[in-house]
């Protein structure tokens, strides 16, 4: 009898194991495959709850205990009922409402934060390759949660970017991020994440440099168009290695350089491939050739000077009404003929941030005779500076100094004359408007219309950047 009972016990154990296995494995008959079978695991879990406060703390480089302290100080323990999987405070963080002792509450908070941090660590390698986040099966993540995780993971700090732009993103630079961390008061692990994200984005952009960088970034990293545009402008500055660390340029913030990058991309980029980070090769060649033609004889420079002088004598300088706020994200339309103010295009407003001084009505005053006389004396110098900066676009070693060159060679001479912001703006406009190949006796140029358009495109970019710098450097 005891033997029978033992044998029956073994049979029950085997039966139970078989039933358990059936819960974890499913068999499917495939008629088209001749009745063959496929086995797969079935895993059931609750959707992952992302605590937004804890996620932001993790992104900001805080450790678990620091997060608990800040969480308690925030006094925000109310649960979210949105059902989206995004929670302002997850279940463990509501322990304060359960009448527990402060020590117990802190311990529950710490356990909850540690659990969240473990999840974020598992998710991080997928966030580095965002498309994999939608195909992974480890966590149940709704599309809304995925977007939230990715968008916040790829956010950038302007203070960090101000120190980084214009530099080559090398492993050596990554090792030196401690200096940037100390200067900006941004935690080192955050600096590493910003750097790695930017370098990863740049690598993808450079692999397909002739395609719109915004489109490439959105496709590969699944971030919003606005954030992709910010990455595009930052990559543009790093690609061309603009020297932004000179003492002369320290008054400019990252937001300023971000606007400058948008202006240059809008006016100097390839008009047939919007959003690329390369300068239009045709524009580079045209402006370089114009330098040789316009400075070939003194007579041409004199004619140009007289035309600009006549403009100042006959057209009042408009009154400056206001300054477009830095948050403006309009894109200046490349003009076929010069205009008093840049127009905006609604097609890709997030890519180009190009605010500039807004000129109001045409009412104003004629430039003072003494000031105009001093401008005449310095006109050749300013024209030569404009042409030299344009020719340097073709030379990467010289092009990187464009912002310093604009201050030293154009803005500073105008300041010494005592020119107002309106007058500086009008000077560049007049130089563009009076450019006439017939009057200047440049009929020997081939493709004359193309040269005229390239010169105006170039000057429009100079005007928008120059007036931004002039307003801040000399009037603030």
Short mmCIF file of C-alpha atoms in Angstrom, two decimals:
data_model
loop_
_atom_site.label_atom_id
_atom_site.label_comp_id
_atom_site.label_asym_id
_atom_site.label_seq_id
_atom_site.Cartn_x
_atom_site.Cartn_y
_atom_site.Cartn_z
CA UNK A 1 0.00 0.00 0.00
CA UNK A 2 2.81 2.39 0.86
CA UNK A 3 4.45 1.59 -2.50
CA UNK A 4 1.26 2.37 -4.36
CA UNK A 5 0.89 5.65 -2.52
CA UNK A 6 4.47 6.62 -3.32
CA UNK A 7 3.98 5.77 -7.00
CA UNK A 8 0.75 7.78 -7.06
CA UNK A 9 2.58 10.74 -5.48
CA UNK A 10 5.22 10.68 -8.22
CA UNK A 11 2.46 10.51 -10.87
CA UNK A 12 0.70 13.56 -9.36
CA UNK A 13 3.98 15.50 -9.28
CA UNK A 14 4.67 14.74 -12.94
CA UNK A 15 1.11 15.68 -13.87
CA UNK A 16 1.41 18.98 -12.05
CA UNK A 17 4.70 19.75 -13.82
CA UNK A 18 3.09 19.01 -17.18
CA UNK A 19 0.19 21.32 -16.40
CA UNK A 20 2.62 24.07 -15.31
CA UNK A 21 4.59 23.65 -18.51
CA UNK A 22 1.42 24.05 -20.55
CA UNK A 23 0.87 27.40 -18.86
CA UNK A 24 4.26 28.61 -20.07
CA UNK A 25 4.32 27.00 -23.53
CA UNK A 26 1.84 27.05 -26.39
CA UNK A 27 1.72 24.74 -29.37
CA UNK A 28 0.44 25.97 -32.71
CA UNK A 29 -0.26 23.75 -35.70
CA UNK A 30 0.88 25.23 -38.97
CA UNK A 31 -1.08 23.52 -41.75
CA UNK A 32 1.02 25.18 -44.48
CA UNK A 33 4.17 23.74 -42.91
CA UNK A 34 2.89 20.17 -42.89
CA UNK A 35 1.68 20.18 -39.31
CA UNK A 36 5.00 21.31 -37.82
CA UNK A 37 4.90 23.03 -34.45
CA UNK A 38 6.40 26.21 -33.02
CA UNK A 39 7.02 26.78 -29.33
CA UNK A 40 7.23 30.17 -27.66
CA UNK A 41 7.28 31.54 -24.12
CA UNK A 42 4.36 33.51 -22.72
CA UNK A 43 5.29 36.20 -20.22
CA UNK A 44 2.65 38.18 -18.35
CA UNK A 45 3.47 41.35 -16.41
CA UNK A 46 1.96 44.64 -15.34
CA UNK A 47 2.72 47.76 -17.43
CA UNK A 48 5.80 49.60 -16.23
CA UNK A 49 5.02 52.72 -14.20
CA UNK A 50 7.48 55.57 -14.76
CA UNK A 51 7.74 58.05 -11.93
CA UNK A 52 8.46 61.37 -13.64
CA UNK A 53 10.09 62.94 -10.60
CA UNK A 54 12.47 60.00 -10.17
CA UNK A 55 13.21 59.82 -13.90
CA UNK A 56 14.16 63.50 -13.98
CA UNK A 57 16.34 63.00 -10.91
CA UNK A 58 18.07 60.04 -12.58
CA UNK A 59 18.66 62.10 -15.73
CA UNK A 60 20.06 64.93 -13.60
CA UNK A 61 22.66 62.57 -12.14
CA UNK A 62 21.29 62.27 -8.60
CA UNK A 63 21.86 59.02 -6.72
CA UNK A 64 19.04 57.14 -5.02
CA UNK A 65 19.40 58.71 -1.58
CA UNK A 66 19.63 62.24 -2.98
CA UNK A 67 16.43 61.58 -4.90
CA UNK A 68 14.66 60.39 -1.75
CA UNK A 69 15.69 63.53 0.14
CA UNK A 70 14.42 65.78 -2.65
CA UNK A 71 11.26 63.71 -3.00
CA UNK A 72 10.46 64.14 0.67
CA UNK A 73 11.25 67.85 0.53
CA UNK A 74 8.86 68.31 -2.37
CA UNK A 75 5.89 67.07 -0.27
CA UNK A 76 4.36 65.67 -3.44
CA UNK A 77 2.92 62.26 -2.66
CA UNK A 78 -0.41 62.41 -4.46
CA UNK A 79 -0.94 59.53 -6.90
CA UNK A 80 -1.67 60.01 -10.58
CA UNK A 81 -4.83 58.52 -12.03
CA UNK A 82 -4.13 59.25 -15.69
CA UNK A 83 -3.56 55.60 -16.52
CA UNK A 84 -0.88 56.52 -19.04
CA UNK A 85 1.93 54.78 -17.16
CA UNK A 86 3.45 58.15 -16.30
CA UNK A 87 3.07 58.90 -12.61
CA UNK A 88 4.01 61.97 -10.62
CA UNK A 89 4.47 59.64 -7.64
CA UNK A 90 4.32 55.87 -7.86
CA UNK A 91 2.61 53.58 -5.39
CA UNK A 92 5.48 53.12 -2.97
CA UNK A 93 5.87 56.86 -2.66
CA UNK A 94 2.41 57.22 -1.13
CA UNK A 95 3.47 55.54 2.08
CA UNK A 96 3.27 58.84 3.95
CA UNK A 97 -0.49 58.66 3.75
CA UNK A 98 -0.48 55.26 5.48
CA UNK A 99 0.36 56.57 8.95
CA UNK A 100 3.87 55.09 9.01
CA UNK A 101 6.80 56.43 10.98
CA UNK A 102 9.13 58.82 9.11
CA UNK A 103 11.91 56.22 9.08
CA UNK A 104 9.60 53.66 7.52
CA UNK A 105 8.44 56.15 4.95
CA UNK A 106 12.04 56.94 4.01
CA UNK A 107 12.83 53.23 3.68
CA UNK A 108 9.81 52.65 1.45
CA UNK A 109 10.77 55.65 -0.65
CA UNK A 110 14.33 54.38 -1.00
CA UNK A 111 13.15 50.91 -2.07
CA UNK A 112 10.82 52.44 -4.64
CA UNK A 113 13.50 54.76 -6.02
CA UNK A 114 16.04 51.93 -6.19
CA UNK A 115 13.52 49.84 -8.13
CA UNK A 116 12.92 52.72 -10.55
CA UNK A 117 16.67 53.27 -11.00
CA UNK A 118 17.15 49.58 -11.86
CA UNK A 119 14.47 49.85 -14.52
CA UNK A 120 16.07 53.00 -15.97
CA UNK A 121 19.44 51.25 -16.14
CA UNK A 122 17.88 48.38 -18.07
CA UNK A 123 16.16 50.85 -20.39
CA UNK A 124 19.23 53.00 -21.03
CA UNK A 125 20.83 50.80 -23.68
CA UNK A 126 17.52 50.89 -25.55
CA UNK A 127 17.29 54.67 -25.20
CA UNK A 128 20.66 54.89 -26.91
CA UNK A 129 18.99 53.20 -29.87
CA UNK A 130 15.38 54.50 -29.64
CA UNK A 131 13.82 52.32 -32.38
CA UNK A 132 14.66 49.25 -30.26
CA UNK A 133 12.43 50.58 -27.49
CA UNK A 134 9.29 49.82 -29.48
CA UNK A 135 10.40 46.30 -30.41
CA UNK A 136 11.66 45.13 -27.00
CA UNK A 137 9.53 42.70 -24.97
CA UNK A 138 11.04 43.16 -21.51
CA UNK A 139 8.84 46.06 -20.45
CA UNK A 140 5.29 46.98 -21.37
CA UNK A 141 5.61 50.61 -22.50
CA UNK A 142 2.85 52.55 -24.17
CA UNK A 143 3.77 54.86 -27.09
CA UNK A 144 3.22 57.86 -24.80
CA UNK A 145 5.73 56.52 -22.25
CA UNK A 146 8.24 55.74 -24.98
CA UNK A 147 8.01 59.28 -26.33
CA UNK A 148 8.40 60.72 -22.85
CA UNK A 149 11.46 58.60 -22.06
CA UNK A 150 13.20 59.33 -25.36
CA UNK A 151 12.46 63.06 -25.50
CA UNK A 152 13.73 63.66 -21.98
CA UNK A 153 16.76 61.42 -22.39
CA UNK A 154 17.90 63.46 -25.41
CA UNK A 155 17.34 66.90 -23.91
CA UNK A 156 20.39 69.20 -23.92
CA UNK A 157 21.58 71.86 -21.46
CA UNK A 158 22.47 75.21 -23.05
CA UNK A 159 25.20 75.87 -20.47
CA UNK A 160 26.95 72.64 -21.42
CA UNK A 161 26.57 73.30 -25.16
CA UNK A 162 28.05 76.79 -24.81
CA UNK A 163 31.31 75.20 -23.69
CA UNK A 164 31.19 72.42 -26.29
CA UNK A 165 30.16 74.02 -29.58
CA UNK A 166 32.89 74.43 -32.12
CA UNK A 167 34.95 71.57 -30.71
CA UNK A 168 35.62 68.22 -32.33
CA UNK A 169 33.71 65.50 -30.50
CA UNK A 170 36.60 63.14 -29.77
CA UNK A 171 37.20 60.58 -26.99
CA UNK A 172 39.87 62.93 -25.68
CA UNK A 173 37.33 65.71 -25.27
CA UNK A 174 35.05 63.32 -23.40
CA UNK A 175 37.85 62.66 -20.91
CA UNK A 176 38.13 66.41 -20.31
CA UNK A 177 34.45 66.93 -19.55
CA UNK A 178 35.31 67.29 -15.88
CA UNK A 179 36.40 70.87 -16.52
CA UNK A 180 33.10 71.68 -18.23
CA UNK A 181 31.21 69.99 -15.39
CA UNK A 182 33.02 72.07 -12.81
CA UNK A 183 32.52 75.31 -14.74
CA UNK A 184 28.83 74.80 -15.52
CA UNK A 185 27.90 73.07 -12.23
CA UNK A 186 26.36 70.23 -14.25
CA UNK A 187 27.06 66.75 -12.89
CA UNK A 188 29.70 64.80 -14.77
CA UNK A 189 27.45 61.84 -15.59
CA UNK A 190 24.99 64.30 -17.17
CA UNK A 191 27.81 65.83 -19.21
CA UNK A 192 28.75 62.35 -20.40
CA UNK A 193 25.18 61.66 -21.46
CA UNK A 194 24.89 64.99 -23.33
CA UNK A 195 28.22 64.36 -25.05
CA UNK A 196 27.44 60.76 -25.99
CA UNK A 197 24.01 61.67 -27.33
CA UNK A 198 25.40 64.53 -29.41
CA UNK A 199 28.23 62.41 -30.75
CA UNK A 200 25.81 59.60 -31.62
CA UNK A 201 23.54 62.03 -33.46
CA UNK A 202 26.45 63.65 -35.29
CA UNK A 203 27.70 60.26 -36.49
CA UNK A 204 24.32 59.47 -38.03
CA UNK A 205 24.06 62.91 -39.66
CA UNK A 206 27.54 62.71 -41.20
CA UNK A 207 26.75 59.30 -42.68
CA UNK A 208 24.02 60.92 -44.77
CA UNK A 209 25.29 64.49 -45.02
CA UNK A 210 23.40 65.38 -48.20
CA UNK A 211 19.99 64.67 -46.65
CA UNK A 212 18.04 66.94 -44.34
CA UNK A 213 19.65 66.47 -40.94
CA UNK A 214 16.34 67.08 -39.17
CA UNK A 215 14.69 64.22 -41.07
CA UNK A 216 17.64 61.90 -40.45
CA UNK A 217 17.66 62.66 -36.71
CA UNK A 218 13.91 62.20 -36.35
CA UNK A 219 13.97 58.88 -38.18
CA UNK A 220 16.85 57.47 -36.15
CA UNK A 221 16.16 58.92 -32.72
CA UNK A 222 12.38 59.42 -32.69
CA UNK A 223 12.53 62.87 -31.07
CA UNK A 224 10.37 65.89 -31.84
CA UNK A 225 11.11 68.16 -34.76
CA UNK A 226 12.03 71.05 -32.45
CA UNK A 227 14.62 69.00 -30.58
CA UNK A 228 15.93 67.49 -33.83
CA UNK A 229 16.37 71.04 -35.18
CA UNK A 230 18.36 72.02 -32.09
CA UNK A 231 20.64 69.03 -32.59
CA UNK A 232 21.00 69.99 -36.26
CA UNK A 233 22.15 73.51 -35.45
CA UNK A 234 24.56 72.22 -32.80
CA UNK A 235 26.02 69.63 -35.18
CA UNK A 236 26.35 72.40 -37.80
CA UNK A 237 28.49 74.44 -35.40
CA UNK A 238 30.63 71.46 -34.40
CA UNK A 239 31.01 70.36 -38.04
CA UNK A 240 32.38 73.75 -39.08
CA UNK A 241 34.41 74.08 -35.87
CA UNK A 242 33.33 77.66 -35.16
CA UNK A 243 35.67 79.16 -32.58
CA UNK A 244 33.32 80.44 -29.89
CA UNK A 245 35.77 80.40 -27.01
CA UNK A 246 37.58 83.65 -27.78
CA UNK A 247 37.45 86.28 -25.05
CA UNK A 248 35.90 88.68 -27.52
CA UNK A 249 32.87 86.39 -27.85
CA UNK A 250 32.20 85.62 -24.20
CA UNK A 251 29.23 88.01 -24.08
CA UNK A 252 27.35 85.67 -26.44
CA UNK A 253 25.32 82.79 -25.00
CA UNK A 254 24.54 79.43 -26.55
CA UNK A 255 21.11 80.78 -27.51
CA UNK A 256 22.86 83.50 -29.53
CA UNK A 257 25.06 81.03 -31.39
CA UNK A 258 22.04 78.78 -31.90
CA UNK A 259 20.29 81.67 -33.69
CA UNK A 260 23.41 82.45 -35.70
CA UNK A 261 23.62 78.83 -36.85
CA UNK A 262 19.99 78.94 -37.96
CA UNK A 263 20.58 82.17 -39.87
CA UNK A 264 23.64 80.83 -41.69
CA UNK A 265 21.94 77.53 -42.55
CA UNK A 266 18.90 79.36 -43.89
CA UNK A 267 20.79 81.83 -46.05
CA UNK A 268 23.99 80.00 -46.94
CA UNK A 269 22.84 76.38 -47.13
CA UNK A 270 21.99 74.56 -50.33
CA UNK A 271 18.53 75.88 -51.34
CA UNK A 272 17.73 72.59 -53.06
CA UNK A 273 18.47 70.49 -49.96
CA UNK A 274 16.98 72.30 -47.00
CA UNK A 275 18.32 71.34 -43.60
CA UNK A 276 21.76 70.05 -44.57
CA UNK A 277 24.78 71.16 -42.56
CA UNK A 278 26.99 72.00 -45.53
CA UNK A 279 27.40 75.48 -46.99
CA UNK A 280 26.20 75.83 -50.59
CA UNK A 281 29.29 75.23 -52.73
CA UNK A 282 28.01 77.57 -55.43
CA UNK A 283 27.63 80.41 -52.96
CA UNK A 284 31.16 79.83 -51.66
CA UNK A 285 32.61 79.97 -55.17
CA UNK A 286 30.60 83.02 -56.20
CA UNK A 287 31.48 85.15 -53.18
CA UNK A 288 35.14 84.17 -53.46
CA UNK A 289 35.20 85.19 -57.12
CA UNK A 290 33.40 88.46 -56.36
CA UNK A 291 36.22 89.46 -54.04
CA UNK A 292 38.65 89.30 -56.93
CA UNK A 293 36.36 91.32 -59.23
CA UNK A 294 35.24 94.01 -56.78
CA UNK A 295 38.74 94.69 -55.47
CA UNK A 296 40.42 94.44 -58.85
CA UNK A 297 40.43 98.21 -59.46
CA UNK A 298 39.99 101.30 -57.29
CA UNK A 299 37.37 102.60 -59.72
CA UNK A 300 34.91 99.81 -58.88
CA UNK A 301 35.24 100.43 -55.15
CA UNK A 302 34.70 104.17 -55.67
CA UNK A 303 31.54 103.56 -57.67
CA UNK A 304 30.22 101.27 -54.97
CA UNK A 305 30.99 103.86 -52.28
CA UNK A 306 29.16 106.62 -54.15
CA UNK A 307 26.09 104.44 -54.65
CA UNK A 308 25.90 103.62 -50.93
CA UNK A 309 26.45 107.27 -50.01
CA UNK A 310 23.58 108.35 -52.26
CA UNK A 311 21.33 105.84 -50.52
CA UNK A 312 22.13 107.25 -47.09
CA UNK A 313 21.61 110.81 -48.35
CA UNK A 314 18.19 110.09 -49.86
CA UNK A 315 16.63 107.36 -47.72
CA UNK A 316 15.93 108.07 -44.02
CA UNK A 317 17.15 105.48 -41.57
CA UNK A 318 14.02 103.82 -40.09
CA UNK A 319 13.31 103.96 -36.38
CA UNK A 320 14.04 100.81 -34.43
CA UNK A 321 10.78 99.84 -32.78
CA UNK A 322 11.56 96.61 -30.97
CA UNK A 323 13.80 93.63 -30.77
CA UNK A 324 12.46 90.19 -31.64
CA UNK A 325 12.68 88.01 -28.50
CA UNK A 326 15.28 85.23 -28.44
CA UNK A 327 12.58 82.55 -28.52
CA UNK A 328 11.66 83.45 -32.09
CA UNK A 329 11.99 80.47 -34.41
CA UNK A 330 11.10 81.93 -37.76
CA UNK A 331 13.18 81.07 -40.77
CA UNK A 332 14.28 83.92 -43.01
CA UNK A 333 13.34 83.42 -46.62
CA UNK A 334 16.26 83.75 -49.02
CA UNK A 335 15.38 86.86 -51.00
CA UNK A 336 15.57 87.10 -54.76
CA UNK A 337 15.91 90.82 -54.26
CA UNK A 338 16.82 92.65 -51.06
CA UNK A 339 14.08 93.60 -48.69
CA UNK A 340 14.00 95.81 -45.64
CA UNK A 341 13.00 93.04 -43.28
CA UNK A 342 13.39 89.27 -43.50
CA UNK A 343 10.28 87.29 -44.24
CA UNK A 344 9.48 84.02 -42.60
CA UNK A 345 8.56 80.67 -44.00
CA UNK A 346 6.10 78.40 -42.19
CA UNK A 347 7.47 75.28 -43.83
CA UNK A 348 10.12 74.36 -41.26
CA UNK A 349 9.88 76.89 -38.45
CA UNK A 350 11.70 74.77 -35.89
CA UNK A 351 14.95 74.42 -37.81
CA UNK A 352 16.05 78.01 -38.07
CA UNK A 353 16.03 80.36 -35.12
CA UNK A 354 16.84 83.70 -36.69
CA UNK A 355 15.46 86.61 -34.73
CA UNK A 356 16.87 89.97 -35.70
CA UNK A 357 16.24 93.61 -34.90
CA UNK A 358 12.84 94.52 -36.24
CA UNK A 359 12.83 97.74 -38.24
CA UNK A 360 9.63 99.67 -38.06
CA UNK A 361 8.25 102.37 -40.28
CA UNK A 362 10.38 104.14 -42.86
CA UNK A 363 10.13 107.36 -40.89
CA UNK A 364 13.47 108.47 -39.52
CA UNK A 365 16.33 110.82 -40.19
CA UNK A 366 19.07 111.17 -42.76
CA UNK A 367 22.50 110.16 -41.49
CA UNK A 368 24.46 113.11 -40.05
CA UNK A 369 26.89 114.63 -42.55
CA UNK A 370 29.95 114.16 -40.34
CA UNK A 371 29.09 110.55 -39.63
CA UNK A 372 28.51 109.90 -43.34
CA UNK A 373 31.89 111.44 -44.13
CA UNK A 374 33.61 109.08 -41.67
CA UNK A 375 31.71 106.14 -43.15
CA UNK A 376 32.97 107.09 -46.62
CA UNK A 377 36.53 106.98 -45.33
CA UNK A 378 36.06 103.52 -43.85
CA UNK A 379 33.85 102.13 -46.62
CA UNK A 380 36.64 100.42 -48.53
CA UNK A 381 37.83 98.76 -45.32
CA UNK A 382 34.31 97.51 -44.50
CA UNK A 383 33.69 96.28 -48.06
CA UNK A 384 37.02 94.49 -48.10
CA UNK A 385 36.18 92.89 -44.74
CA UNK A 386 32.83 91.68 -46.08
CA UNK A 387 34.51 90.18 -49.14
CA UNK A 388 37.31 88.59 -47.09
CA UNK A 389 34.85 86.96 -44.68
CA UNK A 390 32.91 85.66 -47.68
CA UNK A 391 36.05 84.28 -49.33
CA UNK A 392 37.02 82.58 -46.05
CA UNK A 393 33.88 80.44 -46.18
CA UNK A 394 35.80 78.21 -48.58
CA UNK A 395 38.68 77.87 -46.09
CA UNK A 396 37.71 75.91 -42.99
CA UNK A 397 40.65 77.23 -40.94
CA UNK A 398 39.52 80.80 -41.61
CA UNK A 399 35.77 80.20 -41.63
CA UNK A 400 35.81 79.10 -37.99
CA UNK A 401 36.74 82.67 -36.96
CA UNK A 402 33.77 84.27 -38.74
CA UNK A 403 32.11 85.68 -35.60
CA UNK A 404 35.29 87.27 -34.26
CA UNK A 405 36.07 88.65 -37.74
CA UNK A 406 32.64 90.26 -37.95
CA UNK A 407 33.16 92.06 -34.66
CA UNK A 408 36.74 93.16 -35.34
CA UNK A 409 36.42 94.07 -39.02
CA UNK A 410 32.84 95.37 -39.33
CA UNK A 411 31.16 96.02 -35.98
CA UNK A 412 34.12 97.78 -34.36
CA UNK A 413 34.71 100.27 -37.22
CA UNK A 414 30.99 101.07 -37.24
CA UNK A 415 31.07 101.66 -33.50
CA UNK A 416 34.00 104.04 -33.81
CA UNK A 417 32.05 106.06 -36.34
CA UNK A 418 29.19 106.19 -33.85
CA UNK A 419 26.69 104.36 -36.03
CA UNK A 420 23.45 103.28 -34.43
CA UNK A 421 22.05 99.76 -34.76
CA UNK A 422 19.58 101.01 -37.38
CA UNK A 423 22.39 102.56 -39.43
CA UNK A 424 24.49 99.38 -39.34
CA UNK A 425 21.48 97.41 -40.51
CA UNK A 426 20.86 99.91 -43.30
CA UNK A 427 24.51 99.88 -44.34
CA UNK A 428 24.42 96.16 -45.16
CA UNK A 429 21.03 96.54 -46.85
CA UNK A 430 22.30 99.40 -49.02
CA UNK A 431 25.41 97.45 -50.00
CA UNK A 432 23.12 94.66 -51.19
CA UNK A 433 20.55 96.91 -52.86
CA UNK A 434 22.92 99.02 -54.94
CA UNK A 435 24.83 96.02 -56.25
CA UNK A 436 24.38 96.41 -60.00
CA UNK A 437 26.70 94.60 -62.38
CA UNK A 438 26.08 97.17 -65.10
CA UNK A 439 26.74 100.23 -62.95
CA UNK A 440 29.80 98.61 -61.41
CA UNK A 441 31.04 97.61 -64.86
CA UNK A 442 31.21 93.89 -64.10
CA UNK A 443 29.73 92.78 -67.42
CA UNK A 444 32.59 90.34 -67.94
CA UNK A 445 31.21 88.05 -65.25
CA UNK A 446 29.50 84.89 -66.43
CA UNK A 447 26.22 83.90 -64.78
CA UNK A 448 25.66 87.49 -63.65
CA UNK A 449 22.23 86.86 -62.14
CA UNK A 450 23.58 83.99 -60.09
CA UNK A 451 26.40 86.16 -58.76
CA UNK A 452 23.93 88.86 -57.79
CA UNK A 453 21.70 86.38 -55.94
CA UNK A 454 24.66 84.75 -54.17
CA UNK A 455 25.93 88.18 -53.02
CA UNK A 456 22.52 89.11 -51.62
CA UNK A 457 22.13 85.75 -49.86
CA UNK A 458 25.55 86.16 -48.32
CA UNK A 459 24.89 89.73 -47.16
CA UNK A 460 21.51 88.77 -45.71
CA UNK A 461 23.19 86.20 -43.47
CA UNK A 462 25.85 88.75 -42.46
CA UNK A 463 23.22 91.41 -41.73
CA UNK A 464 21.10 89.22 -39.47
CA UNK A 465 24.06 87.94 -37.45
CA UNK A 466 25.85 91.30 -37.32
CA UNK A 467 22.86 93.23 -36.00
CA UNK A 468 22.34 90.61 -33.27
CA UNK A 469 25.94 90.94 -32.12
CA UNK A 470 26.04 94.73 -32.53
CA UNK A 471 22.92 95.19 -30.42
CA UNK A 472 24.26 93.08 -27.56
CA UNK A 473 27.92 94.07 -27.61
CA UNK A 474 27.55 97.83 -27.97
CA UNK A 475 24.11 98.58 -26.56
CA UNK A 476 23.81 96.34 -23.49
#
